[in-house]
Amino acid sequence: MSPTIARRSWILFLLIVLGIGCAAAAAVPLSPKPAGAGAPAGDFSAARALAHLPGIAAAPHPAGSAAQVRVREYLVERLRGLGLSPTATTTRVARAFPDRTHVAGVVSNIHAVIPGRAPTGRVLLVAHYDSVPIGPGASDDGVNVATVLEVIRALKTGPAPANDVHVLITDAEEPGSLGAQAFTGSPTPGEPARTVVLNLEARGTTGPAVMFQTVGGNGDLMAAVRAAGAAASSVSDTVYRLLPNDTDLSVFAEAGFRGLNFAFFGGSAHYHTAHDDIAHTDPASVQGMGTAALGALRSLASVDLSRSNAADATYFTLFGLLVHYPDWLVLPLGAAAVVAYGVLLWFCRRDLRLRRVPMAAAAFTLPPLAAIGLGLGVWEALTALRPEYASFDVGDTYRSALYGWGLAALLAAVLVCWYGLLRRFCSPLEIWLGVLGWLAVLGLITAIAVPGGSYPFALPCLAGCAALAAARRWAADTSPWRTAAAAVAAIPVTALLLPLVLLLFPALGVAMAAVPLVLGVFVLGTALPLLEPARGRRAVLSAGTAAAVLLGTVLIGTGLSVDRYDAAHPRPLSIGYAFDADAGRAYWLSAARHADPAVAAMLSGTPVNPANLFPNLPTGQYLSGAAPSAGAPPAPTLEVLGSTTRGAEREVRLRLRGGADLHTLSVYADTTAHEVISATVDGAALTGGRNRVFATGVWKWGLAYVGLPAQGTELVLRVRGAGPLPVRVVAQHAGVPGFRPPAGAAFSAWPSVSGQSFTTRVFRV
């Protein structure tokens, strides 16, 4: 190679590297700078929104608690101060599930309306004001309730919106979105076809605002998504459907409403804990959520909502702009990627050994498998060194960024090593075509199975095929363009896939880092052609692999060193109290792998599975120890109000009561020798059968009741079976009698045994 060609080669590769770097920089989602209290009246101000937090999230306020009543009164007063006429409607509601415990309770939603000038429909702005029992819920969902107040204030500074704007602050979202269920099941829920729901949520205490889910036809909602300015991707919608998570928007979707779901996901180590408090809220995240909500609301409040477009769109943000196209284009684009790849193979047939291309493609299955093993293996190593990591919600630690970068470096080492080994058998073109083939195949498969997830594969494949074909057609054999063109696909792959990696890592945590690592394989894998011009390639690849392994190890080791506990980052502590009122025995229970020093003396170290005594606890092995029964919360009571027999069936009317400060009362039926045909609670029908399909033990039918009134509630069971039906009732309270976490420690995230007390009793009815 002449010196001139060599210089051109390096210039081209530097340009490609620069392009990848620009794509990577633009892919990082950022939150806007928080606006102060002196911001223009029509703008959203994080400072003005945060001023509401002391009235909302000063203390835990789960559904039905006295603390929640005070929060409700504060919100009603603030909405009146904004010139609205809010109503707080108390409703008894039940929600049946086919595969888990039914949920029922007494809820009080707050509802207010800003009438439109010439309404064609309505926009429903939603956030929930209940917290988990053990935490004040400043971020989940206090900041979003405060955001709603500030959004409404900003909206009212201008002319009245064209469409009606409804404010709905729901109750009991945490135990099962009962407030949303009460609204959609009310006599006048409104017209779903002419309503768009904007739901505001949080799964942590920091991070950029993300529009992560749409429900209903979203084709004509893209203008609102663009106006919101939040990061968005139809891939996140696809991933969210695979997770066992719900929000209020899930209930609205079941009722036929359309909507957008906004949230922030960083800092999940604080999620559902006592330190989801005002001190840990991020003003930048509040600003991001408020700016997005206000932008989307203003857009929807000014358009014709009577003409809804049932079609869906594929969408993503690219360099800060929203790109979207109708879903009917997804399959043609996926097919076009496969066709383009086939044409490219034919076009390059004289420059390669065709049999080696499928060999390279088959070999590319190894890096994703290695990524999965790497993610799981590093997490197992971390939890072996720090057993308390297993108590973090979704396995995300306080300072997980260094772990993420360390995993990325180790993944780079895997790919460089893989490339060096495969390079002994295949030419660069054969390897690059093998990788490109995966993009083509995945683009088509996802276009058929999950249309919203096709674009990160199909579009880069088309770009890569075009670049390689152009270089093969117009560049001379010795031209550096031929080699450089192979790396062009890395630019769109980085721009489209890297944002997903950066959003999924904090959302899924270090424990599930294997998922973003698999996507990272394609980000790094398409950039492998950049290794080819290096002189002494084998030595460079070996040195690069060693350097990446060393860097990854140092980063992970540094992460272990700096991820220490303090008052702002307390050590997660798993300990709860359980009392069997029938036997008069009390237990300490811990879901930790190893007993924390703070509670080691309380636990015998013998793992137990308490599924038959306390079926409301997550299934698994628990460390246990004998606890004092003195100070146990009061046992629940069950009174038989009547029993009627009709042939082989029996209808039993029961009255359920719990003690003071109860947040949940759960009822379970032993279905070993009996069948629950159906049930009715507070007049609402529930399905029978075995709704607790994943539960172990004998209690396969269950109902959890929140916000139980002092007079209790009535439950009617229709059962079939000989003899009395065993019914287990569990009363659940926040707090652990006689125990407070020591300094520098805090109860681990809800829902779990930690930070809670359970009292159980069996009745035969």
Coordinates of C-alpha atoms in Angstrom, one line a residue, residues 126-457:
V126 CA -52.8 11.0 35.5
A127 CA -50.5 10.4 38.5
H128 CA -51.0 8.4 41.7
Y129 CA -50.7 9.9 45.2
D130 CA -50.4 6.7 47.3
S131 CA -47.0 5.5 48.4
V132 CA -45.7 2.1 49.4
P133 CA -46.2 1.2 53.1
I134 CA -42.5 1.6 54.1
G135 CA -41.5 4.7 52.1
P136 CA -42.7 8.3 51.6
G137 CA -42.8 7.9 47.8
A138 CA -41.2 11.2 46.9
S139 CA -40.3 10.1 43.4
D140 CA -42.8 7.3 43.1
D141 CA -45.1 9.1 42.6
G142 CA -44.8 12.3 44.6
V143 CA -42.8 14.3 42.1
N144 CA -45.2 13.5 39.4
V145 CA -48.2 14.6 41.5
A146 CA -46.3 17.8 42.1
T147 CA -45.6 17.9 38.3
V148 CA -49.3 17.7 37.6
L149 CA -50.0 20.7 39.8
E150 CA -47.2 22.7 38.2
V151 CA -48.3 21.7 34.7
I152 CA -51.9 22.8 35.4
R153 CA -50.6 26.1 36.8
A154 CA -48.6 26.7 33.6
L155 CA -51.4 25.6 31.3
K156 CA -53.8 28.1 33.0
T157 CA -51.5 31.1 32.3
G158 CA -52.5 31.0 28.7
P159 CA -55.9 30.9 26.9
A160 CA -58.3 28.0 27.7
P161 CA -57.4 24.8 25.8
A162 CA -59.5 23.7 22.9
N163 CA -60.1 20.3 24.4
D164 CA -61.2 19.4 27.9
V165 CA -58.3 18.7 30.2
H166 CA -59.0 16.3 33.1
V167 CA -56.7 15.9 36.1
L168 CA -57.0 12.5 37.7
I169 CA -54.8 11.8 40.8
T170 CA -55.4 8.1 41.5
D171 CA -55.4 6.1 44.7
A172 CA -54.0 2.6 45.4
E173 CA -51.8 2.3 42.4
E174 CA -49.1 0.4 44.3
P175 CA -51.2 -2.6 45.4
G176 CA -52.8 -3.0 42.0
S177 CA -54.0 0.2 40.2
L178 CA -57.3 0.2 42.1
G179 CA -57.9 3.9 41.6
A180 CA -57.6 3.6 37.9
Q181 CA -59.9 0.6 38.0
A182 CA -62.5 2.6 40.0
F183 CA -62.4 5.5 37.4
T184 CA -62.7 3.3 34.3
G185 CA -65.4 1.2 36.0
S186 CA -67.4 4.3 37.2
P187 CA -70.8 5.0 35.6
T188 CA -69.4 7.9 33.6
P189 CA -65.8 7.1 32.7
G190 CA -66.1 9.1 29.5
E191 CA -65.6 8.1 25.9
P192 CA -62.3 6.1 25.5
A193 CA -62.2 6.7 21.7
R194 CA -62.1 10.5 22.3
T195 CA -59.7 10.4 25.3
V196 CA -55.9 10.4 25.5
V197 CA -54.3 9.5 28.8
L198 CA -50.9 11.0 29.8
N199 CA -49.7 8.8 32.7
L200 CA -46.7 9.9 34.8
E201 CA -44.6 7.4 36.7
A202 CA -41.2 6.7 38.2
R203 CA -39.0 3.7 38.8
G204 CA -36.2 5.3 40.7
T205 CA -35.2 8.8 41.8
T206 CA -33.2 10.2 38.8
G207 CA -32.7 9.9 35.1
P208 CA -34.1 11.5 31.9
A209 CA -37.8 11.5 31.1
V210 CA -38.7 8.6 28.8
M211 CA -41.9 8.0 26.9
F212 CA -41.7 4.2 27.2
Q213 CA -45.1 2.9 26.3
T214 CA -48.1 3.7 24.1
V215 CA -51.5 2.0 24.3
G216 CA -54.1 2.0 21.7
G217 CA -53.5 3.3 18.2
N218 CA -50.6 5.7 18.4
G219 CA -50.4 6.9 14.9
D220 CA -51.9 10.3 15.6
L221 CA -50.1 10.6 19.0
M222 CA -46.7 11.1 17.4
A223 CA -47.2 14.9 17.3
A224 CA -47.7 14.9 21.1
V225 CA -44.6 12.7 21.5
R226 CA -42.6 15.1 19.4
A227 CA -43.9 18.0 21.5
A228 CA -42.9 16.2 24.7
G229 CA -39.3 16.1 23.6
A230 CA -38.6 13.0 25.8
A231 CA -36.6 10.1 24.7
A232 CA -38.8 7.5 23.0
S233 CA -38.5 4.2 21.3
S234 CA -41.0 1.6 20.2
V235 CA -38.5 -1.0 21.3
S236 CA -39.1 0.0 25.0
D237 CA -42.8 -0.7 24.4
T238 CA -41.9 -4.2 23.2
V239 CA -39.6 -4.9 26.2
Y240 CA -42.1 -3.5 28.7
R241 CA -44.7 -6.0 27.6
L242 CA -42.3 -8.8 28.5
L243 CA -41.9 -7.5 32.1
P244 CA -44.3 -8.4 34.9
N245 CA -45.0 -4.7 35.6
D246 CA -48.2 -2.6 35.5
T247 CA -49.0 1.0 35.8
D248 CA -52.4 2.8 35.9
L249 CA -52.1 3.0 32.1
S250 CA -52.5 -0.8 31.9
V251 CA -56.0 -0.4 33.4
F252 CA -56.9 2.3 30.9
A253 CA -55.6 0.2 28.1
E254 CA -57.9 -2.7 29.2
A255 CA -60.8 -0.3 29.2
G256 CA -60.1 0.8 25.6
F257 CA -58.3 4.1 26.2
R258 CA -55.4 5.4 24.2
G259 CA -52.4 6.9 26.0
L260 CA -48.7 7.6 26.6
N261 CA -46.7 6.5 29.6
F262 CA -43.8 8.7 30.8
A263 CA -41.3 7.8 33.5
F264 CA -37.7 8.1 34.7
F265 CA -35.7 5.0 35.6
G266 CA -32.4 5.9 37.3
G267 CA -31.5 5.4 40.9
S268 CA -33.7 2.3 41.4
A269 CA -31.7 1.4 44.5
H270 CA -33.9 3.9 46.3
Y271 CA -37.1 2.7 44.7
H272 CA -39.9 1.6 47.1
T273 CA -37.7 2.2 50.1
A274 CA -37.7 4.7 53.0
H275 CA -35.0 6.7 51.2
D276 CA -37.3 7.5 48.3
D277 CA -37.6 10.8 50.0
I278 CA -37.3 14.5 49.2
A279 CA -33.6 14.5 49.8
H280 CA -33.0 12.0 47.0
T281 CA -35.2 13.6 44.3
D282 CA -33.5 14.9 41.3
P283 CA -34.7 18.3 40.1
A284 CA -33.4 17.6 36.6
S285 CA -35.7 14.6 36.4
V286 CA -38.6 16.7 37.6
Q287 CA -37.9 19.3 35.0
G288 CA -37.7 16.6 32.3
M289 CA -41.0 15.0 33.3
G290 CA -42.7 18.4 33.6
T291 CA -41.4 19.7 30.3
A292 CA -42.5 16.5 28.5
A293 CA -46.0 16.4 30.2
L294 CA -46.7 20.1 29.5
G295 CA -45.5 19.8 25.8
A296 CA -47.6 16.7 25.2
L297 CA -50.6 18.2 27.0
R298 CA -50.6 21.4 25.0
S299 CA -50.3 19.5 21.8
L300 CA -53.2 17.1 22.5
A301 CA -55.3 19.9 23.9
S302 CA -55.3 21.7 20.5
V303 CA -56.0 18.9 18.1
D304 CA -59.1 17.1 16.9
L305 CA -59.5 14.1 19.2
S306 CA -62.7 12.9 17.6
R307 CA -60.7 11.4 14.6
S308 CA -58.5 8.8 16.2
N309 CA -56.1 6.8 14.1
A310 CA -56.2 3.2 15.1
A311 CA -53.0 2.5 13.2
D312 CA -49.7 2.1 15.1
A313 CA -46.4 3.7 14.3
T314 CA -42.8 2.6 14.8
Y315 CA -40.9 5.5 16.4
F316 CA -37.5 6.5 17.9
T317 CA -35.5 9.5 18.7
L318 CA -32.5 10.1 16.5
F319 CA -30.1 13.0 17.3
G320 CA -32.8 14.6 19.4
L321 CA -35.5 14.3 16.8
L322 CA -38.5 12.0 16.7
V323 CA -38.6 9.7 13.7
H324 CA -41.7 7.7 13.0
Y325 CA -43.4 5.8 10.2
P326 CA -46.6 3.7 10.0
D327 CA -46.3 0.0 11.0
W328 CA -47.4 -1.1 7.6
L329 CA -43.9 -0.1 6.4
V330 CA -42.1 -2.3 8.9
L331 CA -42.5 -5.6 7.1
P332 CA -41.5 -4.1 3.7
L333 CA -38.4 -2.5 5.3
G334 CA -37.5 -5.8 7.0
A335 CA -38.0 -7.7 3.7
A336 CA -36.0 -5.0 1.9
A337 CA -33.1 -5.5 4.3
V338 CA -33.0 -9.2 3.5
V339 CA -33.3 -8.6 -0.3
A340 CA -30.5 -5.9 -0.1
Y341 CA -28.3 -8.4 1.8
G342 CA -28.9 -11.1 -0.8
V343 CA -28.1 -8.6 -3.6
L344 CA -24.9 -7.6 -1.8
L345 CA -23.8 -11.3 -1.4
W346 CA -24.3 -11.7 -5.2
F347 CA -22.5 -8.5 -5.9
C348 CA -19.5 -9.5 -3.8
R349 CA -19.5 -13.2 -4.8
R350 CA -16.1 -12.9 -6.6
D351 CA -14.4 -11.4 -3.6
L352 CA -15.3 -14.0 -1.1
R353 CA -15.8 -17.7 -0.4
L354 CA -19.5 -18.0 0.0
R355 CA -19.3 -21.0 2.4
R356 CA -17.3 -18.9 4.8
V357 CA -20.1 -16.3 5.2
P358 CA -22.6 -18.7 6.9
M359 CA -19.6 -19.9 9.0
A360 CA -18.9 -16.4 10.2
A361 CA -22.6 -15.8 10.8
A362 CA -22.8 -19.1 12.9
A363 CA -19.8 -18.0 14.8
F364 CA -21.5 -14.7 15.6
T365 CA -23.9 -16.6 17.9
L366 CA -21.0 -17.0 20.4
P367 CA -20.6 -13.3 21.4
P368 CA -24.3 -12.9 22.5
L369 CA -24.0 -16.2 24.5
A370 CA -20.8 -14.9 26.0
A371 CA -22.5 -11.6 26.8
I372 CA -25.3 -13.5 28.7
G373 CA -22.7 -15.5 30.6
L374 CA -20.7 -12.4 31.3
G375 CA -23.6 -10.5 32.7
L376 CA -24.8 -13.3 34.9
G377 CA -21.3 -14.3 36.0
V378 CA -20.3 -10.8 37.1
W379 CA -23.5 -10.4 39.0
E380 CA -22.9 -13.8 40.8
A381 CA -19.4 -12.7 41.6
L382 CA -20.6 -9.3 42.9
T383 CA -23.2 -10.9 45.1
A384 CA -20.7 -13.4 46.4
L385 CA -18.5 -10.5 47.5
R386 CA -21.4 -8.3 48.6
P387 CA -24.3 -10.6 49.5
E388 CA -26.5 -7.6 50.4
Y389 CA -26.5 -6.7 46.7
A390 CA -29.2 -9.4 46.2
S391 CA -31.5 -7.3 48.3
F392 CA -31.5 -4.3 45.9
D393 CA -34.6 -4.0 43.8
V394 CA -33.9 -5.5 40.3
G395 CA -30.3 -5.8 41.4
D396 CA -29.3 -2.2 40.7
T397 CA -26.8 -0.8 43.1
Y398 CA -26.3 2.8 44.2
R399 CA -23.3 3.4 42.0
S400 CA -23.7 1.0 39.1
A401 CA -22.1 3.1 36.3
L402 CA -18.6 1.7 36.9
Y403 CA -20.0 -1.9 36.8
G404 CA -21.7 -1.0 33.5
W405 CA -18.5 0.4 31.9
G406 CA -16.6 -2.5 33.3
L407 CA -19.0 -5.0 31.6
A408 CA -18.7 -3.0 28.4
A409 CA -14.9 -3.3 28.5
L410 CA -15.1 -7.0 29.1
L411 CA -17.6 -7.4 26.3
A412 CA -15.2 -5.5 24.0
A413 CA -12.5 -8.0 25.0
V414 CA -14.8 -10.9 24.1
L415 CA -15.5 -9.4 20.6
V416 CA -11.9 -8.5 19.8
C417 CA -10.8 -12.0 20.8
W418 CA -13.7 -13.5 18.8
Y419 CA -12.6 -11.4 15.8
G420 CA -9.0 -12.4 16.1
L421 CA -9.8 -16.1 16.2
L422 CA -12.3 -16.0 13.4
R423 CA -9.9 -13.9 11.3
R424 CA -7.7 -17.0 10.9
F425 CA -10.3 -18.7 8.9
C426 CA -12.3 -16.0 7.3
S427 CA -11.5 -12.8 5.3
P428 CA -12.6 -9.4 6.7
L429 CA -15.4 -9.2 4.1
E430 CA -16.7 -12.7 5.0
I431 CA -16.8 -11.8 8.7
W432 CA -18.5 -8.4 8.0
L433 CA -21.1 -10.1 5.8
G434 CA -21.7 -12.7 8.5
V435 CA -22.5 -9.9 11.0
L436 CA -24.5 -8.0 8.5
G437 CA -26.6 -11.1 7.9
W438 CA -27.7 -11.2 11.5
L439 CA -29.0 -7.6 11.2
A440 CA -30.9 -8.7 8.1
V441 CA -32.4 -11.8 9.7
L442 CA -33.3 -10.1 13.0
G443 CA -34.8 -7.1 11.0
L444 CA -37.2 -9.5 9.3
I445 CA -38.0 -11.7 12.3
T446 CA -38.8 -8.7 14.5
A447 CA -40.8 -7.1 11.7
I448 CA -43.1 -10.2 11.8
A449 CA -43.1 -10.9 15.5
V450 CA -42.6 -7.5 17.2
P451 CA -42.9 -4.7 14.6
G452 CA -41.8 -2.0 17.0
G453 CA -38.5 -3.7 17.6
S454 CA -37.4 -4.1 13.9
Y455 CA -35.9 -0.7 13.1
P456 CA -32.6 -1.1 15.1
F457 CA -31.7 -4.0 12.8

